[in-house]
mmCIF file of C-alpha atoms in Angstrom:
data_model
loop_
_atom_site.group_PDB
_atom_site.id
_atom_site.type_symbol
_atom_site.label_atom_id
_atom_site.label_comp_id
_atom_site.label_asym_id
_atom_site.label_seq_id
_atom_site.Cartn_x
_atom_site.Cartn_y
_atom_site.Cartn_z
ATOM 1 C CA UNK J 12 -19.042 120.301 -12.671
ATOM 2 C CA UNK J 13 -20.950 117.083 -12.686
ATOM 3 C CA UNK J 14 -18.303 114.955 -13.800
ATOM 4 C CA UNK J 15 -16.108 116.522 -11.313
ATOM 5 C CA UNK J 16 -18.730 116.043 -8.595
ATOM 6 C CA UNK J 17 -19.616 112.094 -9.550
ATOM 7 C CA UNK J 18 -15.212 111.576 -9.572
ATOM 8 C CA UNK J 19 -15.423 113.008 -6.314
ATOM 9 C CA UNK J 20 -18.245 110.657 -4.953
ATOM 10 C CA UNK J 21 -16.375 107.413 -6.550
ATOM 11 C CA UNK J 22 -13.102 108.654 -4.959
ATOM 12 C CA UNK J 23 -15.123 109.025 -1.409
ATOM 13 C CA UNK J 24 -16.876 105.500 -1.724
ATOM 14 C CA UNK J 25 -13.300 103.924 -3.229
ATOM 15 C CA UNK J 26 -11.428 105.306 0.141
ATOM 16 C CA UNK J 27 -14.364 104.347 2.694
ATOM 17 C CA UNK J 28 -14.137 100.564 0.674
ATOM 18 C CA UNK J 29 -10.549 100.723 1.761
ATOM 19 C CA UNK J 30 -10.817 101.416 5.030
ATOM 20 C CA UNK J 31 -12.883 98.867 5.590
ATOM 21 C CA UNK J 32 -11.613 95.759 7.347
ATOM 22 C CA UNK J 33 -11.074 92.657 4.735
ATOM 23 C CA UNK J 34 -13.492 90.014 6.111
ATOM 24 C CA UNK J 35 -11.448 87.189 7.754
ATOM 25 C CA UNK J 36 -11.980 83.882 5.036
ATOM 26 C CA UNK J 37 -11.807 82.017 8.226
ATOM 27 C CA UNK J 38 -15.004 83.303 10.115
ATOM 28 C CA UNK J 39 -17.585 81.412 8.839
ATOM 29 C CA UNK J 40 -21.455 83.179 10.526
ATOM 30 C CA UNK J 41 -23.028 85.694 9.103
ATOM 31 C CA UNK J 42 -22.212 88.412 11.950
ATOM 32 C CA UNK J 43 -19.652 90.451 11.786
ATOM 33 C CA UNK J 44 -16.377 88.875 13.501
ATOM 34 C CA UNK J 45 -15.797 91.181 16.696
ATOM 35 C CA UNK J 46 -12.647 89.332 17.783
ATOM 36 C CA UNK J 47 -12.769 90.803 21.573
ATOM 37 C CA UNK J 48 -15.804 93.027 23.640
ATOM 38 C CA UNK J 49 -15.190 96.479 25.045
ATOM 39 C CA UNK J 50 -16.662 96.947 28.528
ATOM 40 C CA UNK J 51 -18.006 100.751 27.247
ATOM 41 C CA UNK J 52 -20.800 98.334 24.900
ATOM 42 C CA UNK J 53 -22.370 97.547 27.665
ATOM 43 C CA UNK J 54 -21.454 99.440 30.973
ATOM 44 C CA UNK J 55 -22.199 102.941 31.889
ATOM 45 C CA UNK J 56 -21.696 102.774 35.620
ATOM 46 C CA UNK J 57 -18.329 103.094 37.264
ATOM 47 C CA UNK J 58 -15.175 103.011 35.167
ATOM 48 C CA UNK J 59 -13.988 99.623 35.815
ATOM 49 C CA UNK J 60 -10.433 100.386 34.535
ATOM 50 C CA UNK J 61 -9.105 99.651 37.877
ATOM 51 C CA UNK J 62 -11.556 96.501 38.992
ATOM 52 C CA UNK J 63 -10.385 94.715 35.867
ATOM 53 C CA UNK J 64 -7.482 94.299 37.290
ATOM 54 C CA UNK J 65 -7.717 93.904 40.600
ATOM 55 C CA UNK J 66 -11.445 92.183 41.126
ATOM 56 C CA UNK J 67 -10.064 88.737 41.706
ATOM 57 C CA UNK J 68 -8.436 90.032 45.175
ATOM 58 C CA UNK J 69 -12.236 90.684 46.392
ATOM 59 C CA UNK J 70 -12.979 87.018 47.104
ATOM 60 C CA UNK J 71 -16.921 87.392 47.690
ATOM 61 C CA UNK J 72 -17.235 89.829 44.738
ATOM 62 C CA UNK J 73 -15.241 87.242 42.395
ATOM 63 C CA UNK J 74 -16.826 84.295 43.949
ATOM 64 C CA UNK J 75 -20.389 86.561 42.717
ATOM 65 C CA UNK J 76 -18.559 87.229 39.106
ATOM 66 C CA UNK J 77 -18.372 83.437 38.218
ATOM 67 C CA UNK J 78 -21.173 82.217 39.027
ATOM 68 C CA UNK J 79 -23.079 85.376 37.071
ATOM 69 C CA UNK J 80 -21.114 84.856 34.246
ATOM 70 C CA UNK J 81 -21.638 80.988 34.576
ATOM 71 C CA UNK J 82 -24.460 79.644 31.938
ATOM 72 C CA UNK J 83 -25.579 77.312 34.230
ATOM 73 C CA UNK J 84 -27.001 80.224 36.683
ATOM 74 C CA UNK J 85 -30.561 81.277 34.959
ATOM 75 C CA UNK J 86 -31.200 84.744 34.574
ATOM 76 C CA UNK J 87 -34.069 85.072 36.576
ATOM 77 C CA UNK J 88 -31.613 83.933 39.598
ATOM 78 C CA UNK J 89 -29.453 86.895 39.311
ATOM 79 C CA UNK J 90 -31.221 89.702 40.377
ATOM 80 C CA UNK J 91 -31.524 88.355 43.801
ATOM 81 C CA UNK J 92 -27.668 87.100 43.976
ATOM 82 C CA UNK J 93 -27.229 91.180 42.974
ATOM 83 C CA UNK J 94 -29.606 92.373 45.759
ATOM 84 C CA UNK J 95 -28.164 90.221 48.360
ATOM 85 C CA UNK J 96 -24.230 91.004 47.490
ATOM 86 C CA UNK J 97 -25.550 94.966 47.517
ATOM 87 C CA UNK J 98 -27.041 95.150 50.915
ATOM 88 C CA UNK J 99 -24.263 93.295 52.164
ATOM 89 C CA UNK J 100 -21.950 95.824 50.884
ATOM 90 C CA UNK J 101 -23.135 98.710 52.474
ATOM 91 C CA UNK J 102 -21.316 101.964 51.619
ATOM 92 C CA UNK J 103 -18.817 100.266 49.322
ATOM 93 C CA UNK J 104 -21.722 98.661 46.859
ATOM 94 C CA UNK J 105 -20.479 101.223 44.060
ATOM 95 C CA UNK J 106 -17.368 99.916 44.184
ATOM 96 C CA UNK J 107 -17.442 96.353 44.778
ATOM 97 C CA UNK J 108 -20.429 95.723 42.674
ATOM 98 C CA UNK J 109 -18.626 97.390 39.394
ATOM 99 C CA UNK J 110 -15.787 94.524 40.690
ATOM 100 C CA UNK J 111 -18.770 92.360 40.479
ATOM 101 C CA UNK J 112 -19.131 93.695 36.665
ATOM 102 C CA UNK J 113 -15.759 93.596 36.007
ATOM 103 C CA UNK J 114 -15.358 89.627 37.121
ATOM 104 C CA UNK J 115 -18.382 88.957 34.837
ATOM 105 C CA UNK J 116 -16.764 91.049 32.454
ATOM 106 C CA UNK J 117 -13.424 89.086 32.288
ATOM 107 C CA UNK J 118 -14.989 85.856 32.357
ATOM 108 C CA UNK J 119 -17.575 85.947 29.692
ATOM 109 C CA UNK J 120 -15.137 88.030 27.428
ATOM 110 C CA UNK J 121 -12.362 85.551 28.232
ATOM 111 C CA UNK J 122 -15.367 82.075 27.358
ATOM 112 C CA UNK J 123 -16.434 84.278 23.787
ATOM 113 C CA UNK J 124 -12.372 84.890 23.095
ATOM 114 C CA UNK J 125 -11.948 80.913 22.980
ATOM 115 C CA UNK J 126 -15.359 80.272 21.107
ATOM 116 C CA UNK J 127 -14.201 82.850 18.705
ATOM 117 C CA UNK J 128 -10.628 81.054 18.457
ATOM 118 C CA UNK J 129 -12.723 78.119 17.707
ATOM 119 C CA UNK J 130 -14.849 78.984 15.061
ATOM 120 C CA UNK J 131 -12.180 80.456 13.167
ATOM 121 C CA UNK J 132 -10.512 76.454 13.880
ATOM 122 C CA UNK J 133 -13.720 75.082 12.708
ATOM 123 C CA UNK J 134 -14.040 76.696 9.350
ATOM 124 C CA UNK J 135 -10.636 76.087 8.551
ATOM 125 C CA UNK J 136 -11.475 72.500 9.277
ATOM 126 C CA UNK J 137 -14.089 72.448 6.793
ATOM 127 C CA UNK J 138 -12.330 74.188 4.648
ATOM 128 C CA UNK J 139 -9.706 71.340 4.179
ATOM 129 C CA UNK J 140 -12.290 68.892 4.312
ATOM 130 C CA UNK J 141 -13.756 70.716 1.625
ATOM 131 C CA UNK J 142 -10.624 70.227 -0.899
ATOM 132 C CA UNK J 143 -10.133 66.630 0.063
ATOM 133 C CA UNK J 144 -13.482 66.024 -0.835
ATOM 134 C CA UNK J 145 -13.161 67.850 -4.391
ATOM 135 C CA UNK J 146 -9.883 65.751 -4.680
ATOM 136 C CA UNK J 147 -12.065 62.440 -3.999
ATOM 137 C CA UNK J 148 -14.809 63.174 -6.118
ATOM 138 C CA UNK J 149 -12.251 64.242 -9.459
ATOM 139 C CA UNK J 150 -10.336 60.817 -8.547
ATOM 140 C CA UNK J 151 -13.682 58.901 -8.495
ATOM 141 C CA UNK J 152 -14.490 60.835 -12.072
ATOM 142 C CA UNK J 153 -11.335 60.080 -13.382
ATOM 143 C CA UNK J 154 -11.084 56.327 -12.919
ATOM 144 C CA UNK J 155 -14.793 55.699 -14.230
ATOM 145 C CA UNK J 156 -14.040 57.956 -17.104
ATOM 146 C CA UNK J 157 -10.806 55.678 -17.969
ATOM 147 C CA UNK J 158 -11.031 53.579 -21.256
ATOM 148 C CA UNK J 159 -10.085 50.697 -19.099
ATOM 149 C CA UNK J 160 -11.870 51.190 -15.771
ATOM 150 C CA UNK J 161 -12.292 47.973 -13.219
ATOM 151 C CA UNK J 162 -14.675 47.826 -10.466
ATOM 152 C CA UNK J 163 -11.519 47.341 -8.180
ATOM 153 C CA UNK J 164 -11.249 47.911 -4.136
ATOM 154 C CA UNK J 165 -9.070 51.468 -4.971
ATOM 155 C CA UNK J 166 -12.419 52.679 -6.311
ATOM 156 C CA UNK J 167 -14.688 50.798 -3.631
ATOM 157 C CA UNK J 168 -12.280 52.105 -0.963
ATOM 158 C CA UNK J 169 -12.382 55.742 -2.564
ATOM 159 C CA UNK J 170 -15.974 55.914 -2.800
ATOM 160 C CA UNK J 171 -16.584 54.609 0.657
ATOM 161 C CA UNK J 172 -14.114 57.265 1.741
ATOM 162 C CA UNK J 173 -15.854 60.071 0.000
ATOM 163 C CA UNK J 174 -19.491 59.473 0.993
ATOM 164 C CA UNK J 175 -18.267 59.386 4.713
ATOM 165 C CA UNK J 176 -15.809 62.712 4.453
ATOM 166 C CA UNK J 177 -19.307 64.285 2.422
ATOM 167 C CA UNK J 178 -21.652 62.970 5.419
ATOM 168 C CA UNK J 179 -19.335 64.279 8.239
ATOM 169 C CA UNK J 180 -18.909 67.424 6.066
ATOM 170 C CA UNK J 181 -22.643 67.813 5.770
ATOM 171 C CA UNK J 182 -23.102 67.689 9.386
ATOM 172 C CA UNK J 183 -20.658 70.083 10.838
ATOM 173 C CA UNK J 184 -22.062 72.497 8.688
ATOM 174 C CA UNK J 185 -25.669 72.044 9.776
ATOM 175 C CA UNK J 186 -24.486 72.635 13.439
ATOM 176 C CA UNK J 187 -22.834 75.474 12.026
ATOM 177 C CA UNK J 188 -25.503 77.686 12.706
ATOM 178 C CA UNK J 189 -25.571 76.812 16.601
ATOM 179 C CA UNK J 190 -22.223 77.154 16.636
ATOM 180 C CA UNK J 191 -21.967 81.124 15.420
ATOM 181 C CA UNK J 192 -25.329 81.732 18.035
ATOM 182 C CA UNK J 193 -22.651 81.530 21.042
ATOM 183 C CA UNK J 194 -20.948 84.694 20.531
ATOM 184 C CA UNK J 195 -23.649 86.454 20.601
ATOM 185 C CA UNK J 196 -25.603 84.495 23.431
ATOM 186 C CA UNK J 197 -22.454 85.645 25.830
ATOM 187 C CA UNK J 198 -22.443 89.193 24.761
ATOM 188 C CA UNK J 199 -26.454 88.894 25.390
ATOM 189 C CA UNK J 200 -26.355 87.815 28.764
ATOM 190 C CA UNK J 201 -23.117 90.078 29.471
ATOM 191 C CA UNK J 202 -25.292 92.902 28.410
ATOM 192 C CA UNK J 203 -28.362 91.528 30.595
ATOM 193 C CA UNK J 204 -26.454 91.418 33.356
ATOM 194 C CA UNK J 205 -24.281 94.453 33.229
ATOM 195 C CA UNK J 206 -27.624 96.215 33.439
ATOM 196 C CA UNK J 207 -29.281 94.198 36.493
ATOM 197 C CA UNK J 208 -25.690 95.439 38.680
ATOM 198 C CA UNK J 209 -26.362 99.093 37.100
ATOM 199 C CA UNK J 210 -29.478 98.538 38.510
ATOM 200 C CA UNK J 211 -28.744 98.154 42.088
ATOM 201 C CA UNK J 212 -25.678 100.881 42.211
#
């Protein structure tokens, strides 16, 4: 009975292994790649089905959307944008404000898509950086390992190469850890402000 019960268990965790997506070799940060948001993560107002595709065609509420969704707008300047498109609104805030949401929505989703795109560009980057490097550093070994070896300019030129390629290589992957922050600074402030517009419905 036990041995059929501890087969069972391996069986289980074997499957649920399975079904688990293969990491991608080309994301890089230690998050877990989400490739694009869902609006359900972070909205409970309105269903926005419709206002995602048709928010654009309400100039003032799209003119709202970017500038929300724009970094360059603080936080602590978007509650009053919120209140001020609201009262304006009068009895159609419900709807126009979840076209508000829906603008901020498509715009922050559609900036973390290409940062996304990017990293993924970025660590294959490094990755080939990575192999020319190895293939520098075994051509550097092999030459001052020869019998005959020279100080010639091949092996100045090679070693000049190398310590540049390792320097540049060295500093992309510091920045690195900026670089995987962004995803997660957008869905941060798409959160924050999905909740101030829930606020004023």
């Amino acid at each position: 009975m036990l041995r059929t019960l501890l087969a069972a268990a391996l069986i289980a965790s074997a499957s649920a292994a399975l079904a688990q997506p293969k990491a991608d070799p080309d994301w890089p940060c230690p998050q877990r790649k989400v490739t694009t948001l869902g609006f359900g993560a972070v909205w409970t107002g309105p269903d926005p089905t419709q206002a995602l595709q048709d928010w654009g065609q309400d100039r003032e509420a799209a003119q709202l959307a970017q500038k929300l969704a724009s970094r360059k707008t603080p936080l602590e300047e978007v509650d009053p944008l919120i209140a001020d498109f609201a009262e304006k609104a009068g009895a159609e805030k419900p709807a126009r404000l979840t076209r508000v949401f829906a603008g901020v929505f498509e715009v922050i989703n559609g900036e973390r898509d290409k940062v996304v795109a990017g990293i993924g560009r970025y660590a294959r980057g490094q990755r080939v950086m990575a192999e020319r490097i190895r293939d520098e550093a075994s051509q550097i070994s092999e030459i001052k390992t020869s019998p005959d070896v020279k100080e010639t300019k091949e092996l100045a030129d090679l070693e000049s190469r190398f310590t540049w390629d390792k320097r540049i290589f060295q500093e992309r992957s510091q920045s690195l850890s900026y670089v995987c922050e962004v995803p997660t600074l957008l869905e941060q402030r798409l959160g924050e402000i999905a909740r101030k517009i829930q606020a004023k419905l």
